[in-house]
Amino acid sequence: PCPSACQAGLPAPSRPWSGRRRSIPRPGSSVNGRGALSFSCEFGYNTCVMAVARDRKLKQILEIVESKKAEDVRILDLRKLTWITDYFVILHGDSLIQNRAIAEALMDNLRERPISVEGYEDGRWILMDYGDVIVHIFMPETRRFYHLEKLWGDAEVVSPA
């Protein structure tokens, strides 16, 4: 776990420590008039702050998709398998309209805008790339056909808490 001042209990970064300490803004503190104090991370990376922000984003995504009655929501932890993203959130809706409503709710309610949105017009598989989290919104038959859970079978399935 990260022994730095944030006490987030996160795993140490996979990259070696550079030997220099860098400041990391502590959540709720203030820097440059934005309310942020800084502290040094023993690893020299923004690992802790980024992970806390990612976990908040993941929690928000889950709350939003559940409010839109998404079904069979699964979270795959890909951090040990690829550099592309940290998590996949895989879910499906019962209709194209519901899938688009889920995608719109994510775009409207998340503070962060997606880097990319693919498949919105068709609605059978909508992919929303938030960098460290990629959301896949499927129709049930499309989800069964592509079966990302099997394709990424080595990934740890995280229970939505």
Short mmCIF file of N, CA and C in Angstrom, two decimals:
data_model
loop_
_atom_site.label_atom_id
_atom_site.label_comp_id
_atom_site.label_asym_id
_atom_site.label_seq_id
_atom_site.Cartn_x
_atom_site.Cartn_y
_atom_site.Cartn_z
N PRO A 1 0.83 -1.21 0.00
CA PRO A 1 0.00 0.00 0.00
C PRO A 1 0.86 1.26 0.00
N CYS A 2 0.29 2.31 -0.47
CA CYS A 2 1.01 3.58 -0.53
C CYS A 2 1.22 4.11 0.88
N PRO A 3 2.47 4.32 1.28
CA PRO A 3 2.75 4.80 2.63
C PRO A 3 2.72 6.32 2.74
N SER A 4 2.31 7.00 1.68
CA SER A 4 2.36 8.46 1.69
C SER A 4 1.27 9.04 2.58
N ALA A 5 1.27 10.35 2.70
CA ALA A 5 0.37 11.05 3.61
C ALA A 5 -1.10 10.89 3.29
N CYS A 6 -1.42 10.48 2.08
CA CYS A 6 -2.84 10.38 1.73
C CYS A 6 -3.49 9.17 2.39
N GLN A 7 -2.69 8.17 2.77
CA GLN A 7 -3.20 6.99 3.46
C GLN A 7 -4.34 6.33 2.69
N ALA A 8 -4.28 6.37 1.38
CA ALA A 8 -5.35 5.79 0.56
C ALA A 8 -5.29 4.28 0.54
N GLY A 9 -4.17 3.69 0.97
CA GLY A 9 -4.05 2.25 0.99
C GLY A 9 -4.01 1.65 -0.40
N LEU A 10 -3.46 2.39 -1.36
CA LEU A 10 -3.42 1.94 -2.74
C LEU A 10 -2.12 1.20 -3.02
N PRO A 11 -2.12 0.32 -4.02
CA PRO A 11 -0.88 -0.38 -4.34
C PRO A 11 0.18 0.58 -4.86
N ALA A 12 1.41 0.23 -4.62
CA ALA A 12 2.51 1.06 -5.10
C ALA A 12 2.51 1.07 -6.62
N PRO A 13 2.97 2.16 -7.24
CA PRO A 13 3.01 2.22 -8.69
C PRO A 13 3.97 1.19 -9.26
N SER A 14 3.69 0.75 -10.47
CA SER A 14 4.55 -0.26 -11.09
C SER A 14 5.85 0.36 -11.60
N ARG A 15 5.84 1.68 -11.83
CA ARG A 15 7.05 2.34 -12.30
C ARG A 15 8.00 2.56 -11.14
N PRO A 16 9.32 2.46 -11.36
CA PRO A 16 10.27 2.67 -10.28
C PRO A 16 10.27 4.12 -9.82
N TRP A 17 10.59 4.31 -8.58
CA TRP A 17 10.65 5.66 -8.02
C TRP A 17 11.79 6.42 -8.65
N SER A 18 11.55 7.67 -9.00
CA SER A 18 12.54 8.47 -9.70
C SER A 18 13.62 9.01 -8.79
N GLY A 19 13.43 8.89 -7.48
CA GLY A 19 14.43 9.42 -6.56
C GLY A 19 14.12 10.83 -6.11
N ARG A 20 13.16 11.50 -6.75
CA ARG A 20 12.76 12.85 -6.37
C ARG A 20 11.38 12.81 -5.75
N ARG A 21 11.14 13.67 -4.81
CA ARG A 21 9.80 13.79 -4.25
C ARG A 21 9.07 14.89 -5.00
N ARG A 22 7.82 14.64 -5.28
CA ARG A 22 6.99 15.64 -5.95
C ARG A 22 5.78 15.92 -5.11
N SER A 23 5.25 17.13 -5.22
CA SER A 23 4.07 17.48 -4.45
C SER A 23 2.83 16.91 -5.09
N ILE A 24 1.94 16.45 -4.24
CA ILE A 24 0.65 15.93 -4.69
C ILE A 24 -0.42 16.66 -3.92
N PRO A 25 -1.42 17.24 -4.60
CA PRO A 25 -2.47 17.93 -3.85
C PRO A 25 -3.28 16.96 -3.02
N ARG A 26 -3.50 17.32 -1.79
CA ARG A 26 -4.32 16.50 -0.90
C ARG A 26 -5.78 16.87 -1.11
N PRO A 27 -6.68 15.88 -1.25
CA PRO A 27 -8.09 16.19 -1.42
C PRO A 27 -8.60 17.08 -0.30
N GLY A 28 -9.32 18.14 -0.66
CA GLY A 28 -9.90 19.04 0.32
C GLY A 28 -8.96 20.15 0.77
N SER A 29 -7.74 20.17 0.26
CA SER A 29 -6.83 21.23 0.63
C SER A 29 -6.78 22.26 -0.49
N SER A 30 -5.82 23.23 -0.48
CA SER A 30 -5.89 24.28 -1.48
C SER A 30 -4.56 24.69 -2.06
N VAL A 31 -4.52 24.79 -3.37
CA VAL A 31 -3.32 25.23 -4.09
C VAL A 31 -3.77 26.17 -5.19
N ASN A 32 -3.07 27.26 -5.38
CA ASN A 32 -3.41 28.24 -6.43
C ASN A 32 -4.85 28.73 -6.31
N GLY A 33 -5.30 29.00 -5.10
CA GLY A 33 -6.64 29.53 -4.91
C GLY A 33 -7.73 28.51 -5.13
N ARG A 34 -7.39 27.27 -5.36
CA ARG A 34 -8.40 26.24 -5.59
C ARG A 34 -8.60 25.39 -4.35
N GLY A 35 -8.05 25.79 -3.24
CA GLY A 35 -8.20 25.08 -2.00
C GLY A 35 -7.37 23.82 -1.93
N ALA A 36 -6.04 23.89 -2.11
CA ALA A 36 -5.25 22.65 -2.05
C ALA A 36 -3.89 22.84 -1.42
N LEU A 37 -3.60 22.10 -0.42
CA LEU A 37 -2.31 22.01 0.23
C LEU A 37 -1.53 20.94 -0.51
N SER A 38 -0.27 20.84 -0.32
CA SER A 38 0.44 19.76 -0.99
C SER A 38 1.26 18.97 0.00
N PHE A 39 1.59 17.75 -0.38
CA PHE A 39 2.45 16.90 0.42
C PHE A 39 3.29 16.07 -0.51
N SER A 40 4.30 15.42 0.02
CA SER A 40 5.19 14.62 -0.81
C SER A 40 4.76 13.17 -0.80
N CYS A 41 4.78 12.57 -1.96
CA CYS A 41 4.51 11.14 -2.07
C CYS A 41 5.85 10.44 -2.14
N GLU A 42 6.02 9.42 -1.36
CA GLU A 42 7.29 8.69 -1.33
C GLU A 42 7.66 8.14 -2.70
N PHE A 43 6.67 7.85 -3.54
CA PHE A 43 6.94 7.28 -4.85
C PHE A 43 7.20 8.34 -5.91
N GLY A 44 6.88 9.61 -5.63
CA GLY A 44 7.14 10.66 -6.59
C GLY A 44 6.13 10.74 -7.71
N TYR A 45 4.98 10.13 -7.56
CA TYR A 45 3.95 10.15 -8.60
C TYR A 45 2.62 10.62 -8.00
N ASN A 46 1.73 10.99 -8.86
CA ASN A 46 0.40 11.38 -8.41
C ASN A 46 -0.50 10.16 -8.26
N THR A 47 0.08 9.01 -7.98
CA THR A 47 -0.64 7.75 -7.93
C THR A 47 -1.84 7.80 -7.00
N CYS A 48 -1.62 8.27 -5.79
CA CYS A 48 -2.69 8.24 -4.79
C CYS A 48 -3.85 9.15 -5.18
N VAL A 49 -3.54 10.38 -5.54
CA VAL A 49 -4.60 11.33 -5.88
C VAL A 49 -5.35 10.86 -7.12
N MET A 50 -4.60 10.36 -8.12
CA MET A 50 -5.25 9.89 -9.34
C MET A 50 -6.15 8.70 -9.04
N ALA A 51 -5.71 7.79 -8.19
CA ALA A 51 -6.50 6.61 -7.87
C ALA A 51 -7.75 6.98 -7.10
N VAL A 52 -7.65 7.93 -6.18
CA VAL A 52 -8.83 8.37 -5.44
C VAL A 52 -9.83 9.01 -6.39
N ALA A 53 -9.35 9.85 -7.31
CA ALA A 53 -10.24 10.48 -8.30
C ALA A 53 -10.88 9.42 -9.20
N ARG A 54 -10.10 8.42 -9.63
CA ARG A 54 -10.63 7.35 -10.46
C ARG A 54 -11.70 6.57 -9.73
N ASP A 55 -11.46 6.27 -8.45
CA ASP A 55 -12.44 5.52 -7.67
C ASP A 55 -13.73 6.31 -7.48
N ARG A 56 -13.61 7.63 -7.31
CA ARG A 56 -14.80 8.47 -7.22
C ARG A 56 -15.58 8.45 -8.53
N LYS A 57 -14.84 8.54 -9.64
CA LYS A 57 -15.47 8.50 -10.95
C LYS A 57 -16.19 7.18 -11.16
N LEU A 58 -15.55 6.09 -10.78
CA LEU A 58 -16.14 4.76 -10.92
C LEU A 58 -17.42 4.66 -10.09
N LYS A 59 -17.39 5.19 -8.88
CA LYS A 59 -18.58 5.18 -8.02
C LYS A 59 -19.70 6.00 -8.64
N GLN A 60 -19.37 7.17 -9.18
CA GLN A 60 -20.37 8.01 -9.85
C GLN A 60 -20.98 7.29 -11.04
N ILE A 61 -20.14 6.65 -11.83
CA ILE A 61 -20.63 5.92 -13.00
C ILE A 61 -21.62 4.85 -12.57
N LEU A 62 -21.27 4.11 -11.53
CA LEU A 62 -22.17 3.06 -11.04
C LEU A 62 -23.50 3.62 -10.56
N GLU A 63 -23.45 4.73 -9.84
CA GLU A 63 -24.69 5.35 -9.36
C GLU A 63 -25.57 5.79 -10.53
N ILE A 64 -24.95 6.37 -11.54
CA ILE A 64 -25.71 6.87 -12.69
C ILE A 64 -26.33 5.72 -13.48
N VAL A 65 -25.56 4.67 -13.78
CA VAL A 65 -26.10 3.58 -14.58
C VAL A 65 -27.17 2.81 -13.80
N GLU A 66 -27.01 2.70 -12.49
CA GLU A 66 -28.04 2.05 -11.68
C GLU A 66 -29.32 2.87 -11.65
N SER A 67 -29.19 4.20 -11.65
CA SER A 67 -30.39 5.05 -11.66
C SER A 67 -31.16 4.92 -12.96
N LYS A 68 -30.47 4.51 -14.03
CA LYS A 68 -31.12 4.32 -15.33
C LYS A 68 -31.48 2.85 -15.57
N LYS A 69 -31.44 2.06 -14.50
CA LYS A 69 -31.87 0.65 -14.54
C LYS A 69 -31.02 -0.22 -15.47
N ALA A 70 -29.72 0.05 -15.52
CA ALA A 70 -28.82 -0.80 -16.30
C ALA A 70 -28.81 -2.19 -15.67
N GLU A 71 -28.63 -3.20 -16.50
CA GLU A 71 -28.67 -4.57 -16.01
C GLU A 71 -27.30 -5.25 -16.09
N ASP A 72 -27.10 -6.19 -15.18
CA ASP A 72 -25.90 -7.03 -15.13
C ASP A 72 -24.62 -6.19 -15.25
N VAL A 73 -24.47 -5.24 -14.33
CA VAL A 73 -23.31 -4.36 -14.33
C VAL A 73 -22.11 -5.13 -13.79
N ARG A 74 -21.05 -5.15 -14.57
CA ARG A 74 -19.80 -5.82 -14.16
C ARG A 74 -18.65 -4.84 -14.31
N ILE A 75 -17.73 -4.92 -13.37
CA ILE A 75 -16.53 -4.09 -13.41
C ILE A 75 -15.34 -5.03 -13.51
N LEU A 76 -14.53 -4.82 -14.54
CA LEU A 76 -13.31 -5.62 -14.70
C LEU A 76 -12.10 -4.74 -14.39
N ASP A 77 -11.25 -5.22 -13.51
CA ASP A 77 -10.02 -4.52 -13.15
C ASP A 77 -8.93 -4.98 -14.11
N LEU A 78 -8.51 -4.08 -15.00
CA LEU A 78 -7.53 -4.42 -16.04
C LEU A 78 -6.13 -3.88 -15.74
N ARG A 79 -5.93 -3.34 -14.56
CA ARG A 79 -4.65 -2.67 -14.26
C ARG A 79 -3.45 -3.59 -14.41
N LYS A 80 -3.59 -4.87 -14.11
CA LYS A 80 -2.45 -5.79 -14.21
C LYS A 80 -2.31 -6.38 -15.62
N LEU A 81 -3.28 -6.11 -16.50
CA LEU A 81 -3.28 -6.76 -17.81
C LEU A 81 -2.94 -5.84 -18.98
N THR A 82 -3.23 -4.55 -18.85
CA THR A 82 -3.03 -3.64 -19.98
C THR A 82 -2.77 -2.23 -19.50
N TRP A 83 -2.15 -1.44 -20.35
CA TRP A 83 -1.93 -0.03 -20.07
C TRP A 83 -3.04 0.83 -20.65
N ILE A 84 -3.93 0.24 -21.43
CA ILE A 84 -4.98 0.99 -22.14
C ILE A 84 -5.92 1.71 -21.17
N THR A 85 -6.34 1.02 -20.13
CA THR A 85 -7.27 1.58 -19.16
C THR A 85 -7.13 0.81 -17.86
N ASP A 86 -7.74 1.33 -16.81
CA ASP A 86 -7.71 0.64 -15.51
C ASP A 86 -8.92 -0.27 -15.32
N TYR A 87 -10.09 0.20 -15.76
CA TYR A 87 -11.31 -0.57 -15.55
C TYR A 87 -12.21 -0.55 -16.78
N PHE A 88 -12.92 -1.65 -16.98
CA PHE A 88 -14.07 -1.71 -17.89
C PHE A 88 -15.30 -1.78 -17.01
N VAL A 89 -16.30 -0.99 -17.34
CA VAL A 89 -17.63 -1.14 -16.75
C VAL A 89 -18.50 -1.66 -17.89
N ILE A 90 -19.01 -2.87 -17.72
CA ILE A 90 -19.79 -3.54 -18.77
C ILE A 90 -21.21 -3.71 -18.27
N LEU A 91 -22.19 -3.32 -19.09
CA LEU A 91 -23.58 -3.40 -18.70
C LEU A 91 -24.45 -3.50 -19.94
N HIS A 92 -25.72 -3.76 -19.74
CA HIS A 92 -26.63 -3.72 -20.88
C HIS A 92 -27.97 -3.14 -20.48
N GLY A 93 -28.66 -2.65 -21.50
CA GLY A 93 -30.01 -2.14 -21.34
C GLY A 93 -30.96 -2.98 -22.17
N ASP A 94 -32.25 -2.82 -21.95
CA ASP A 94 -33.25 -3.63 -22.64
C ASP A 94 -33.63 -3.09 -24.02
N SER A 95 -33.26 -1.84 -24.29
CA SER A 95 -33.65 -1.26 -25.58
C SER A 95 -32.60 -0.25 -26.01
N LEU A 96 -32.65 0.11 -27.29
CA LEU A 96 -31.73 1.13 -27.81
C LEU A 96 -31.96 2.45 -27.10
N ILE A 97 -33.23 2.76 -26.83
CA ILE A 97 -33.57 4.01 -26.15
C ILE A 97 -32.97 4.03 -24.74
N GLN A 98 -33.07 2.91 -24.03
CA GLN A 98 -32.49 2.85 -22.69
C GLN A 98 -30.97 2.99 -22.76
N ASN A 99 -30.32 2.35 -23.71
CA ASN A 99 -28.87 2.47 -23.85
C ASN A 99 -28.45 3.92 -24.09
N ARG A 100 -29.17 4.59 -24.96
CA ARG A 100 -28.85 6.01 -25.23
C ARG A 100 -29.12 6.86 -23.99
N ALA A 101 -30.18 6.53 -23.25
CA ALA A 101 -30.50 7.28 -22.02
C ALA A 101 -29.38 7.11 -20.99
N ILE A 102 -28.84 5.90 -20.88
CA ILE A 102 -27.72 5.66 -19.96
C ILE A 102 -26.52 6.50 -20.39
N ALA A 103 -26.20 6.47 -21.69
CA ALA A 103 -25.06 7.24 -22.20
C ALA A 103 -25.27 8.74 -21.98
N GLU A 104 -26.47 9.23 -22.24
CA GLU A 104 -26.76 10.66 -22.03
C GLU A 104 -26.64 11.03 -20.56
N ALA A 105 -27.14 10.15 -19.69
CA ALA A 105 -27.04 10.43 -18.25
C ALA A 105 -25.59 10.52 -17.82
N LEU A 106 -24.74 9.65 -18.34
CA LEU A 106 -23.32 9.72 -18.02
C LEU A 106 -22.71 11.03 -18.52
N MET A 107 -23.04 11.41 -19.75
CA MET A 107 -22.48 12.65 -20.30
C MET A 107 -22.99 13.88 -19.54
N ASP A 108 -24.25 13.84 -19.10
CA ASP A 108 -24.84 14.99 -18.41
C ASP A 108 -24.40 15.10 -16.95
N ASN A 109 -24.17 13.97 -16.29
CA ASN A 109 -23.98 13.98 -14.84
C ASN A 109 -22.55 13.81 -14.36
N LEU A 110 -21.67 13.33 -15.21
CA LEU A 110 -20.26 13.24 -14.81
C LEU A 110 -19.58 14.57 -15.08
N ARG A 111 -18.75 14.98 -14.18
CA ARG A 111 -18.03 16.24 -14.36
C ARG A 111 -17.08 16.16 -15.54
N GLU A 112 -16.45 15.01 -15.67
CA GLU A 112 -15.48 14.80 -16.75
C GLU A 112 -16.19 14.40 -18.04
N ARG A 113 -15.77 14.98 -19.13
CA ARG A 113 -16.30 14.62 -20.45
C ARG A 113 -15.55 13.41 -20.97
N PRO A 114 -16.22 12.52 -21.67
CA PRO A 114 -15.49 11.37 -22.22
C PRO A 114 -14.50 11.80 -23.30
N ILE A 115 -13.40 11.08 -23.39
CA ILE A 115 -12.41 11.33 -24.44
C ILE A 115 -13.04 10.98 -25.79
N SER A 116 -13.83 9.92 -25.79
CA SER A 116 -14.45 9.44 -27.02
C SER A 116 -15.75 8.72 -26.69
N VAL A 117 -16.72 8.87 -27.60
CA VAL A 117 -17.98 8.13 -27.51
C VAL A 117 -18.20 7.48 -28.88
N GLU A 118 -18.34 6.17 -28.88
CA GLU A 118 -18.54 5.43 -30.12
C GLU A 118 -19.84 4.65 -30.06
N GLY A 119 -20.54 4.55 -31.16
CA GLY A 119 -21.72 3.71 -31.26
C GLY A 119 -23.01 4.30 -30.74
N TYR A 120 -23.01 5.58 -30.40
CA TYR A 120 -24.22 6.19 -29.84
C TYR A 120 -25.40 6.14 -30.81
N GLU A 121 -25.13 6.43 -32.08
CA GLU A 121 -26.20 6.46 -33.08
C GLU A 121 -26.87 5.10 -33.23
N ASP A 122 -26.06 4.06 -33.30
CA ASP A 122 -26.60 2.71 -33.45
C ASP A 122 -27.22 2.22 -32.15
N GLY A 123 -26.53 2.41 -31.03
CA GLY A 123 -27.06 2.07 -29.72
C GLY A 123 -26.90 0.63 -29.29
N ARG A 124 -26.40 -0.24 -30.16
CA ARG A 124 -26.24 -1.65 -29.79
C ARG A 124 -25.02 -1.87 -28.90
N TRP A 125 -23.99 -1.09 -29.13
CA TRP A 125 -22.79 -1.12 -28.30
C TRP A 125 -22.27 0.31 -28.25
N ILE A 126 -22.48 0.95 -27.13
CA ILE A 126 -21.99 2.31 -26.93
C ILE A 126 -20.75 2.22 -26.05
N LEU A 127 -19.65 2.75 -26.54
CA LEU A 127 -18.40 2.75 -25.80
C LEU A 127 -18.11 4.19 -25.40
N MET A 128 -17.88 4.41 -24.12
CA MET A 128 -17.55 5.73 -23.60
C MET A 128 -16.20 5.64 -22.91
N ASP A 129 -15.21 6.32 -23.47
CA ASP A 129 -13.85 6.26 -22.97
C ASP A 129 -13.56 7.45 -22.07
N TYR A 130 -13.37 7.17 -20.78
CA TYR A 130 -13.02 8.20 -19.81
C TYR A 130 -11.55 8.09 -19.41
N GLY A 131 -10.74 7.46 -20.24
CA GLY A 131 -9.31 7.32 -19.96
C GLY A 131 -9.05 6.14 -19.05
N ASP A 132 -9.17 6.34 -17.75
CA ASP A 132 -8.90 5.26 -16.81
C ASP A 132 -10.09 4.32 -16.60
N VAL A 133 -11.26 4.71 -17.10
CA VAL A 133 -12.45 3.87 -17.04
C VAL A 133 -13.12 3.90 -18.42
N ILE A 134 -13.40 2.73 -18.97
CA ILE A 134 -14.13 2.64 -20.24
C ILE A 134 -15.46 1.96 -19.96
N VAL A 135 -16.54 2.61 -20.36
CA VAL A 135 -17.89 2.09 -20.14
C VAL A 135 -18.39 1.48 -21.44
N HIS A 136 -18.86 0.23 -21.36
CA HIS A 136 -19.45 -0.47 -22.50
C HIS A 136 -20.94 -0.67 -22.21
N ILE A 137 -21.79 -0.08 -23.03
CA ILE A 137 -23.24 -0.22 -22.87
C ILE A 137 -23.74 -1.04 -24.05
N PHE A 138 -24.24 -2.22 -23.78
CA PHE A 138 -24.64 -3.17 -24.82
C PHE A 138 -26.15 -3.39 -24.85
N MET A 139 -26.60 -3.91 -25.99
CA MET A 139 -27.87 -4.62 -26.05
C MET A 139 -27.53 -6.05 -25.60
N PRO A 140 -28.48 -6.79 -24.99
CA PRO A 140 -28.14 -8.13 -24.48
C PRO A 140 -27.54 -9.07 -25.53
N GLU A 141 -28.11 -9.09 -26.73
CA GLU A 141 -27.59 -10.02 -27.75
C GLU A 141 -26.20 -9.62 -28.24
N THR A 142 -25.93 -8.34 -28.29
CA THR A 142 -24.60 -7.86 -28.69
C THR A 142 -23.59 -8.20 -27.60
N ARG A 143 -23.99 -8.06 -26.37
CA ARG A 143 -23.10 -8.41 -25.25
C ARG A 143 -22.77 -9.89 -25.27
N ARG A 144 -23.77 -10.73 -25.51
CA ARG A 144 -23.52 -12.17 -25.58
C ARG A 144 -22.58 -12.51 -26.74
N PHE A 145 -22.74 -11.83 -27.87
CA PHE A 145 -21.92 -12.11 -29.05
C PHE A 145 -20.45 -11.76 -28.80
N TYR A 146 -20.17 -10.57 -28.27
CA TYR A 146 -18.78 -10.13 -28.08
C TYR A 146 -18.18 -10.65 -26.78
N HIS A 147 -18.98 -10.89 -25.79
CA HIS A 147 -18.60 -11.48 -24.51
C HIS A 147 -17.25 -10.97 -24.00
N LEU A 148 -17.19 -9.67 -23.72
CA LEU A 148 -15.94 -9.06 -23.25
C LEU A 148 -15.45 -9.69 -21.94
N GLU A 149 -16.39 -10.14 -21.12
CA GLU A 149 -15.99 -10.76 -19.86
C GLU A 149 -15.14 -12.01 -20.11
N LYS A 150 -15.45 -12.75 -21.17
CA LYS A 150 -14.65 -13.93 -21.51
C LYS A 150 -13.35 -13.52 -22.20
N LEU A 151 -13.43 -12.54 -23.09
CA LEU A 151 -12.25 -12.06 -23.79
C LEU A 151 -11.19 -11.56 -22.80
N TRP A 152 -11.63 -10.85 -21.77
CA TRP A 152 -10.75 -10.35 -20.73
C TRP A 152 -10.88 -11.25 -19.48
N GLY A 153 -10.91 -12.55 -19.68
CA GLY A 153 -11.14 -13.51 -18.62
C GLY A 153 -10.11 -13.50 -17.50
N ASP A 154 -8.90 -13.00 -17.78
CA ASP A 154 -7.87 -12.93 -16.74
C ASP A 154 -8.07 -11.74 -15.80
N ALA A 155 -8.99 -10.85 -16.16
CA ALA A 155 -9.22 -9.66 -15.34
C ALA A 155 -10.00 -10.02 -14.08
N GLU A 156 -9.67 -9.34 -13.02
CA GLU A 156 -10.41 -9.52 -11.77
C GLU A 156 -11.76 -8.82 -11.89
N VAL A 157 -12.81 -9.52 -11.49
CA VAL A 157 -14.14 -8.92 -11.48
C VAL A 157 -14.33 -8.25 -10.12
N VAL A 158 -14.57 -6.94 -10.16
CA VAL A 158 -14.73 -6.15 -8.94
C VAL A 158 -16.22 -6.06 -8.64
N SER A 159 -16.57 -6.29 -7.39
CA SER A 159 -17.99 -6.20 -7.04
C SER A 159 -18.36 -4.73 -6.87
N PRO A 160 -19.47 -4.30 -7.48
CA PRO A 160 -19.91 -2.91 -7.29
C PRO A 160 -20.31 -2.71 -5.83
N ALA A 161 -19.56 -1.86 -5.14
CA ALA A 161 -19.84 -1.64 -3.71
C ALA A 161 -20.66 -0.41 -3.49
#
